[in-house]
């Protein structure tokens, strides 16, 4: 099973010593509310449907979210927003994501990230993103993606870089913005969304309605 194999490779990756140390450090210190939980504390694999036509590309696991639960966007506020929206749009079987064994299943949708480790200050370095690129490349290789959804500007840039190296996009680099759409070759589309982080949702830069609109658009593109 290539999807499972890729996930095992990602989890076993130790290319970035700074990130591995950080993931493990967080797992040791923990957050008070989670002091009785066993933290995952290592790279977080891809999650979802190995036949997904919709691929979400986030930034990196949250220290006490995915780095704790071991599943993308699971156990934090960003995930609450994301899975609620995915469920409303019919890409997820349930509204909530709490632990890696909560029964959540994605349909026609998968989630990856530009960086698979929780980075200090939520900011992976350029070198760390470059180290992680092989996993993104292999994820692109395996999934029959029709629609790439970038959650944030860094995901947008990473998708474009990968797409351009495959000859799926040429010419001027498109600008990131909420709802921005880029036509790629063979009917593939890149769609951009603001990231559902608290920085955006608390400030009202990203509203629930704006986020739902993205998934309505996604549905429309997949049905076209
Ligand atoms: O055991 P498995 O069917 O390979 O699924 C592993 C993992 O992936 C499980 O947490 C559900 C999720 N998943 C999914 O979300 N959507 C699918 O279509 C298949 C698996």
mmCIF file of C-alpha atoms and ligand atoms in Angstrom:
data_model
loop_
_atom_site.group_PDB
_atom_site.id
_atom_site.type_symbol
_atom_site.label_atom_id
_atom_site.label_comp_id
_atom_site.label_asym_id
_atom_site.label_seq_id
_atom_site.Cartn_x
_atom_site.Cartn_y
_atom_site.Cartn_z
ATOM 1 C CA UNK A 1 0.000 0.000 0.000
ATOM 2 C CA UNK A 2 1.969 3.038 -1.279
ATOM 3 C CA UNK A 3 -0.080 5.549 0.734
ATOM 4 C CA UNK A 4 0.657 3.721 3.995
ATOM 5 C CA UNK A 5 4.290 3.333 2.957
ATOM 6 C CA UNK A 6 4.611 7.051 2.314
ATOM 7 C CA UNK A 7 3.065 7.793 5.690
ATOM 8 C CA UNK A 8 5.526 5.481 7.405
ATOM 9 C CA UNK A 9 8.406 7.197 5.600
ATOM 10 C CA UNK A 10 7.156 10.617 6.648
ATOM 11 C CA UNK A 11 6.774 9.555 10.268
ATOM 12 C CA UNK A 12 10.274 8.075 10.280
ATOM 13 C CA UNK A 13 11.897 11.112 8.651
ATOM 14 C CA UNK A 14 14.684 12.645 10.750
ATOM 15 C CA UNK A 15 16.117 15.105 8.228
ATOM 16 C CA UNK A 16 15.670 18.247 10.317
ATOM 17 C CA UNK A 17 17.353 17.929 13.724
ATOM 18 C CA UNK A 18 15.959 21.259 14.945
ATOM 19 C CA UNK A 19 12.389 20.195 14.197
ATOM 20 C CA UNK A 20 12.713 16.707 15.627
ATOM 21 C CA UNK A 21 14.158 18.188 18.824
ATOM 22 C CA UNK A 22 11.258 20.641 18.977
ATOM 23 C CA UNK A 23 8.552 18.000 18.429
ATOM 24 C CA UNK A 24 10.072 15.857 21.169
ATOM 25 C CA UNK A 25 10.572 18.795 23.503
ATOM 26 C CA UNK A 26 6.899 19.796 23.270
ATOM 27 C CA UNK A 27 5.918 16.170 23.901
ATOM 28 C CA UNK A 28 7.965 16.216 27.102
ATOM 29 C CA UNK A 29 6.884 19.595 28.450
ATOM 30 C CA UNK A 30 3.233 19.353 27.229
ATOM 31 C CA UNK A 31 0.493 21.869 27.914
ATOM 32 C CA UNK A 32 -1.216 21.754 31.293
ATOM 33 C CA UNK A 33 -4.608 20.817 29.823
ATOM 34 C CA UNK A 34 -3.019 17.799 28.114
ATOM 35 C CA UNK A 35 -0.596 16.707 30.819
ATOM 36 C CA UNK A 36 -2.200 13.238 31.008
ATOM 37 C CA UNK A 37 -2.030 12.679 27.236
ATOM 38 C CA UNK A 38 0.669 10.806 25.449
ATOM 39 C CA UNK A 39 1.962 13.208 22.778
ATOM 40 C CA UNK A 40 2.787 11.984 19.270
ATOM 41 C CA UNK A 41 5.923 14.163 19.204
ATOM 42 C CA UNK A 42 7.236 13.300 15.725
ATOM 43 C CA UNK A 43 6.506 14.049 12.055
ATOM 44 C CA UNK A 44 2.771 13.923 11.264
ATOM 45 C CA UNK A 45 1.772 11.802 8.229
ATOM 46 C CA UNK A 46 -0.744 12.678 5.524
ATOM 47 C CA UNK A 47 -4.381 12.016 6.323
ATOM 48 C CA UNK A 48 -7.356 11.065 4.232
ATOM 49 C CA UNK A 49 -8.534 9.306 1.119
ATOM 50 C CA UNK A 50 -5.766 7.758 -1.042
ATOM 51 C CA UNK A 51 -8.054 8.391 -4.045
ATOM 52 C CA UNK A 52 -8.634 12.049 -3.170
ATOM 53 C CA UNK A 53 -9.255 14.547 -5.932
ATOM 54 C CA UNK A 54 -9.079 17.385 -3.406
ATOM 55 C CA UNK A 55 -5.718 17.914 -1.685
ATOM 56 C CA UNK A 56 -5.388 20.440 1.131
ATOM 57 C CA UNK A 57 -1.922 21.790 1.794
ATOM 58 C CA UNK A 58 -1.428 23.375 5.197
ATOM 59 C CA UNK A 59 1.683 24.807 6.792
ATOM 60 C CA UNK A 60 2.792 22.579 9.675
ATOM 61 C CA UNK A 61 1.441 20.673 12.691
ATOM 62 C CA UNK A 62 0.462 22.746 15.712
ATOM 63 C CA UNK A 63 2.537 22.078 18.823
ATOM 64 C CA UNK A 64 -0.391 20.891 20.960
ATOM 65 C CA UNK A 65 -2.669 19.945 18.053
ATOM 66 C CA UNK A 66 -1.357 17.515 15.444
ATOM 67 C CA UNK A 67 1.977 17.166 17.248
ATOM 68 C CA UNK A 68 -0.054 15.839 20.173
ATOM 69 C CA UNK A 69 -2.650 13.711 18.379
ATOM 70 C CA UNK A 70 -0.540 12.554 15.408
ATOM 71 C CA UNK A 71 -3.170 13.489 12.829
ATOM 72 C CA UNK A 72 -3.314 16.586 10.625
ATOM 73 C CA UNK A 73 -5.396 19.456 12.100
ATOM 74 C CA UNK A 74 -6.641 17.216 14.902
ATOM 75 C CA UNK A 75 -7.092 18.585 18.422
ATOM 76 C CA UNK A 76 -6.800 22.316 17.908
ATOM 77 C CA UNK A 77 -8.860 25.365 16.957
ATOM 78 C CA UNK A 78 -7.731 25.431 13.322
ATOM 79 C CA UNK A 79 -8.901 21.845 13.008
ATOM 80 C CA UNK A 80 -12.283 22.685 14.570
ATOM 81 C CA UNK A 81 -12.801 25.194 11.772
ATOM 82 C CA UNK A 82 -11.428 22.959 9.059
ATOM 83 C CA UNK A 83 -13.322 19.749 9.797
ATOM 84 C CA UNK A 84 -16.578 21.612 10.419
ATOM 85 C CA UNK A 85 -16.259 23.138 6.944
ATOM 86 C CA UNK A 86 -15.214 19.832 5.366
ATOM 87 C CA UNK A 87 -18.187 18.091 6.949
ATOM 88 C CA UNK A 88 -20.630 20.737 5.750
ATOM 89 C CA UNK A 89 -19.279 20.345 2.220
ATOM 90 C CA UNK A 90 -19.519 16.549 2.381
ATOM 91 C CA UNK A 91 -15.796 15.782 2.493
ATOM 92 C CA UNK A 92 -15.789 14.470 6.084
ATOM 93 C CA UNK A 93 -18.073 11.977 7.826
ATOM 94 C CA UNK A 94 -18.195 13.934 11.090
ATOM 95 C CA UNK A 95 -17.992 17.508 12.359
ATOM 96 C CA UNK A 96 -15.229 17.107 14.887
ATOM 97 C CA UNK A 97 -11.677 15.847 15.117
ATOM 98 C CA UNK A 98 -10.392 15.083 18.584
ATOM 99 C CA UNK A 99 -8.024 12.098 18.466
ATOM 100 C CA UNK A 100 -6.474 9.935 15.756
ATOM 101 C CA UNK A 101 -9.000 7.156 16.530
ATOM 102 C CA UNK A 102 -12.189 9.247 16.680
ATOM 103 C CA UNK A 103 -13.678 7.621 13.562
ATOM 104 C CA UNK A 104 -13.149 10.578 11.247
ATOM 105 C CA UNK A 105 -12.977 9.619 7.584
ATOM 106 C CA UNK A 106 -12.362 11.954 4.681
ATOM 107 C CA UNK A 107 -13.973 11.260 1.344
ATOM 108 C CA UNK A 108 -12.396 12.439 -1.921
ATOM 109 C CA UNK A 109 -10.148 14.646 0.212
ATOM 110 C CA UNK A 110 -6.697 14.390 1.756
ATOM 111 C CA UNK A 111 -4.633 16.708 3.919
ATOM 112 C CA UNK A 112 -0.900 17.274 3.767
ATOM 113 C CA UNK A 113 1.441 20.056 4.859
ATOM 114 C CA UNK A 114 4.469 21.928 3.608
ATOM 115 C CA UNK A 115 6.258 20.908 6.784
ATOM 116 C CA UNK A 116 5.350 17.690 8.629
ATOM 117 C CA UNK A 117 6.931 18.674 11.961
ATOM 118 C CA UNK A 118 5.768 21.251 14.499
ATOM 119 C CA UNK A 119 8.227 24.127 14.074
ATOM 120 C CA UNK A 120 9.359 26.659 16.698
ATOM 121 C CA UNK A 121 7.202 29.821 16.451
ATOM 122 C CA UNK A 122 5.111 27.975 13.812
ATOM 123 C CA UNK A 123 7.789 28.980 11.324
ATOM 124 C CA UNK A 124 9.799 26.367 9.461
ATOM 125 C CA UNK A 125 13.002 27.684 7.839
ATOM 126 C CA UNK A 126 13.486 27.705 4.070
ATOM 127 C CA UNK A 127 15.880 24.767 4.417
ATOM 128 C CA UNK A 128 13.381 22.796 6.485
ATOM 129 C CA UNK A 129 10.664 23.335 3.891
ATOM 130 C CA UNK A 130 13.144 22.220 1.217
ATOM 131 C CA UNK A 131 13.938 19.086 3.246
ATOM 132 C CA UNK A 132 10.238 18.272 3.426
ATOM 133 C CA UNK A 133 9.641 18.798 -0.295
ATOM 134 C CA UNK A 134 10.168 15.134 -1.211
ATOM 135 C CA UNK A 135 7.073 14.227 0.785
ATOM 136 C CA UNK A 136 5.003 16.793 -1.057
ATOM 137 C CA UNK A 137 6.363 15.542 -4.375
ATOM 138 C CA UNK A 138 5.486 11.952 -3.531
ATOM 139 C CA UNK A 139 2.035 13.000 -2.310
ATOM 140 C CA UNK A 140 1.441 14.765 -5.660
ATOM 141 C CA UNK A 141 2.698 11.618 -7.379
ATOM 142 C CA UNK A 142 0.242 9.288 -5.626
ATOM 143 C CA UNK A 143 -3.043 11.164 -5.501
ATOM 144 C CA UNK A 144 -5.297 11.760 -8.531
ATOM 145 C CA UNK A 145 -5.600 15.417 -7.577
ATOM 146 C CA UNK A 146 -7.914 17.648 -9.528
ATOM 147 C CA UNK A 147 -8.046 20.503 -7.028
ATOM 148 C CA UNK A 148 -5.255 21.756 -4.788
ATOM 149 C CA UNK A 149 -6.446 23.867 -1.889
ATOM 150 C CA UNK A 150 -3.752 25.988 -0.285
ATOM 151 C CA UNK A 151 -4.431 26.864 3.330
ATOM 152 C CA UNK A 152 -2.291 29.980 3.547
ATOM 153 C CA UNK A 153 0.347 31.623 1.412
ATOM 154 C CA UNK A 154 3.187 29.216 2.157
ATOM 155 C CA UNK A 155 1.101 26.274 0.971
ATOM 156 C CA UNK A 156 0.129 28.287 -2.107
ATOM 157 C CA UNK A 157 3.783 28.912 -2.993
ATOM 158 C CA UNK A 158 4.758 25.283 -2.389
ATOM 159 C CA UNK A 159 1.948 23.979 -4.612
ATOM 160 C CA UNK A 160 2.927 26.405 -7.386
ATOM 161 C CA UNK A 161 6.572 25.411 -7.147
ATOM 162 C CA UNK A 162 5.674 21.747 -7.440
ATOM 163 C CA UNK A 163 3.183 22.428 -10.251
ATOM 164 C CA UNK A 164 5.687 24.508 -12.227
ATOM 165 C CA UNK A 165 8.392 21.865 -11.930
ATOM 166 C CA UNK A 166 5.876 19.443 -13.490
ATOM 167 C CA UNK A 167 5.016 21.819 -16.316
ATOM 168 C CA UNK A 168 1.497 22.343 -14.961
ATOM 169 C CA UNK A 169 1.951 26.092 -14.735
ATOM 170 C CA UNK A 170 4.139 28.650 -16.491
ATOM 171 C CA UNK A 171 4.499 32.394 -16.810
ATOM 172 C CA UNK A 172 3.834 35.052 -14.212
ATOM 173 C CA UNK A 173 3.493 33.915 -10.603
ATOM 174 C CA UNK A 174 -0.127 34.426 -9.517
ATOM 175 C CA UNK A 175 -0.899 36.418 -6.391
ATOM 176 C CA UNK A 176 -2.135 34.792 -3.218
ATOM 177 C CA UNK A 177 -5.471 35.931 -1.861
ATOM 178 C CA UNK A 178 -8.546 34.367 -0.277
ATOM 179 C CA UNK A 179 -10.510 32.709 -3.064
ATOM 180 C CA UNK A 180 -7.797 33.160 -5.702
ATOM 181 C CA UNK A 181 -7.965 30.493 -8.415
ATOM 182 C CA UNK A 182 -5.170 29.379 -10.721
ATOM 183 C CA UNK A 183 -5.805 27.182 -13.737
ATOM 184 C CA UNK A 184 -3.210 24.432 -14.096
ATOM 185 C CA UNK A 185 -2.873 22.032 -17.026
ATOM 186 C CA UNK A 186 -5.283 19.148 -17.721
ATOM 187 C CA UNK A 187 -8.160 20.757 -15.862
ATOM 188 C CA UNK A 188 -6.306 20.912 -12.552
ATOM 189 C CA UNK A 189 -7.024 23.929 -10.396
ATOM 190 C CA UNK A 190 -5.247 25.624 -7.511
ATOM 191 C CA UNK A 191 -7.539 27.396 -5.068
ATOM 192 C CA UNK A 192 -6.284 29.621 -2.257
ATOM 193 C CA UNK A 193 -7.769 30.184 1.184
ATOM 194 C CA UNK A 194 -6.653 32.092 4.210
ATOM 195 C CA UNK A 195 -5.434 29.653 6.837
ATOM 196 C CA UNK A 196 -8.027 28.922 9.577
ATOM 197 C CA UNK A 197 -5.517 29.792 12.325
ATOM 198 C CA UNK A 198 -6.649 31.799 15.328
ATOM 199 C CA UNK A 199 -4.650 34.734 13.996
ATOM 200 C CA UNK A 200 -7.136 34.893 11.141
ATOM 201 C CA UNK A 201 -10.337 33.621 12.766
ATOM 202 C CA UNK A 202 -10.098 35.662 16.006
ATOM 203 C CA UNK A 203 -9.414 38.844 14.084
ATOM 204 C CA UNK A 204 -12.255 38.298 11.617
ATOM 205 C CA UNK A 205 -9.869 38.261 8.658
ATOM 206 C CA UNK A 206 -11.344 34.818 7.953
ATOM 207 C CA UNK A 207 -15.042 34.348 8.783
ATOM 208 C CA UNK A 208 -16.898 31.053 8.826
ATOM 209 C CA UNK A 209 -18.876 32.197 5.804
ATOM 210 C CA UNK A 210 -15.684 32.997 3.868
ATOM 211 C CA UNK A 211 -14.298 29.596 4.738
ATOM 212 C CA UNK A 212 -17.502 27.751 3.772
ATOM 213 C CA UNK A 213 -17.448 29.615 0.444
ATOM 214 C CA UNK A 214 -14.094 28.014 -0.348
ATOM 215 C CA UNK A 215 -15.508 24.514 0.028
ATOM 216 C CA UNK A 216 -18.621 25.368 -1.957
ATOM 217 C CA UNK A 217 -16.286 26.559 -4.717
ATOM 218 C CA UNK A 218 -14.247 23.366 -4.329
ATOM 219 C CA UNK A 219 -17.389 21.251 -4.757
ATOM 220 C CA UNK A 220 -18.313 23.190 -7.860
ATOM 221 C CA UNK A 221 -14.881 22.708 -9.416
ATOM 222 C CA UNK A 222 -14.900 18.971 -8.710
ATOM 223 C CA UNK A 223 -18.371 18.620 -10.191
ATOM 224 C CA UNK A 224 -17.536 20.574 -13.357
HETATM 225 O O1 LIG B 1 -6.915 1.862 7.725
HETATM 226 P P1 LIG B 1 -7.115 2.654 6.470
HETATM 227 O O2 LIG B 1 -8.397 2.368 5.766
HETATM 228 O O3 LIG B 1 -5.903 2.691 5.584
HETATM 229 O O4 LIG B 1 -7.301 4.164 6.979
HETATM 230 C C1 LIG B 1 -6.296 4.826 7.671
HETATM 231 C C2 LIG B 1 -6.790 6.200 8.063
HETATM 232 O O5 LIG B 1 -7.087 6.988 6.910
HETATM 233 C C3 LIG B 1 -8.036 6.190 8.909
HETATM 234 O O6 LIG B 1 -7.813 7.068 9.993
HETATM 235 C C4 LIG B 1 -9.133 6.750 8.054
HETATM 236 C C5 LIG B 1 -8.399 7.499 6.992
HETATM 237 N N1 LIG B 1 -9.044 7.356 5.680
HETATM 238 C C6 LIG B 1 -9.825 8.385 5.251
HETATM 239 O O7 LIG B 1 -9.957 9.397 5.921
HETATM 240 N N2 LIG B 1 -10.459 8.270 4.055
HETATM 241 C C7 LIG B 1 -10.341 7.158 3.275
HETATM 242 O O8 LIG B 1 -10.948 7.126 2.200
HETATM 243 C C8 LIG B 1 -9.540 6.107 3.736
HETATM 244 C C9 LIG B 1 -8.902 6.243 4.931
#
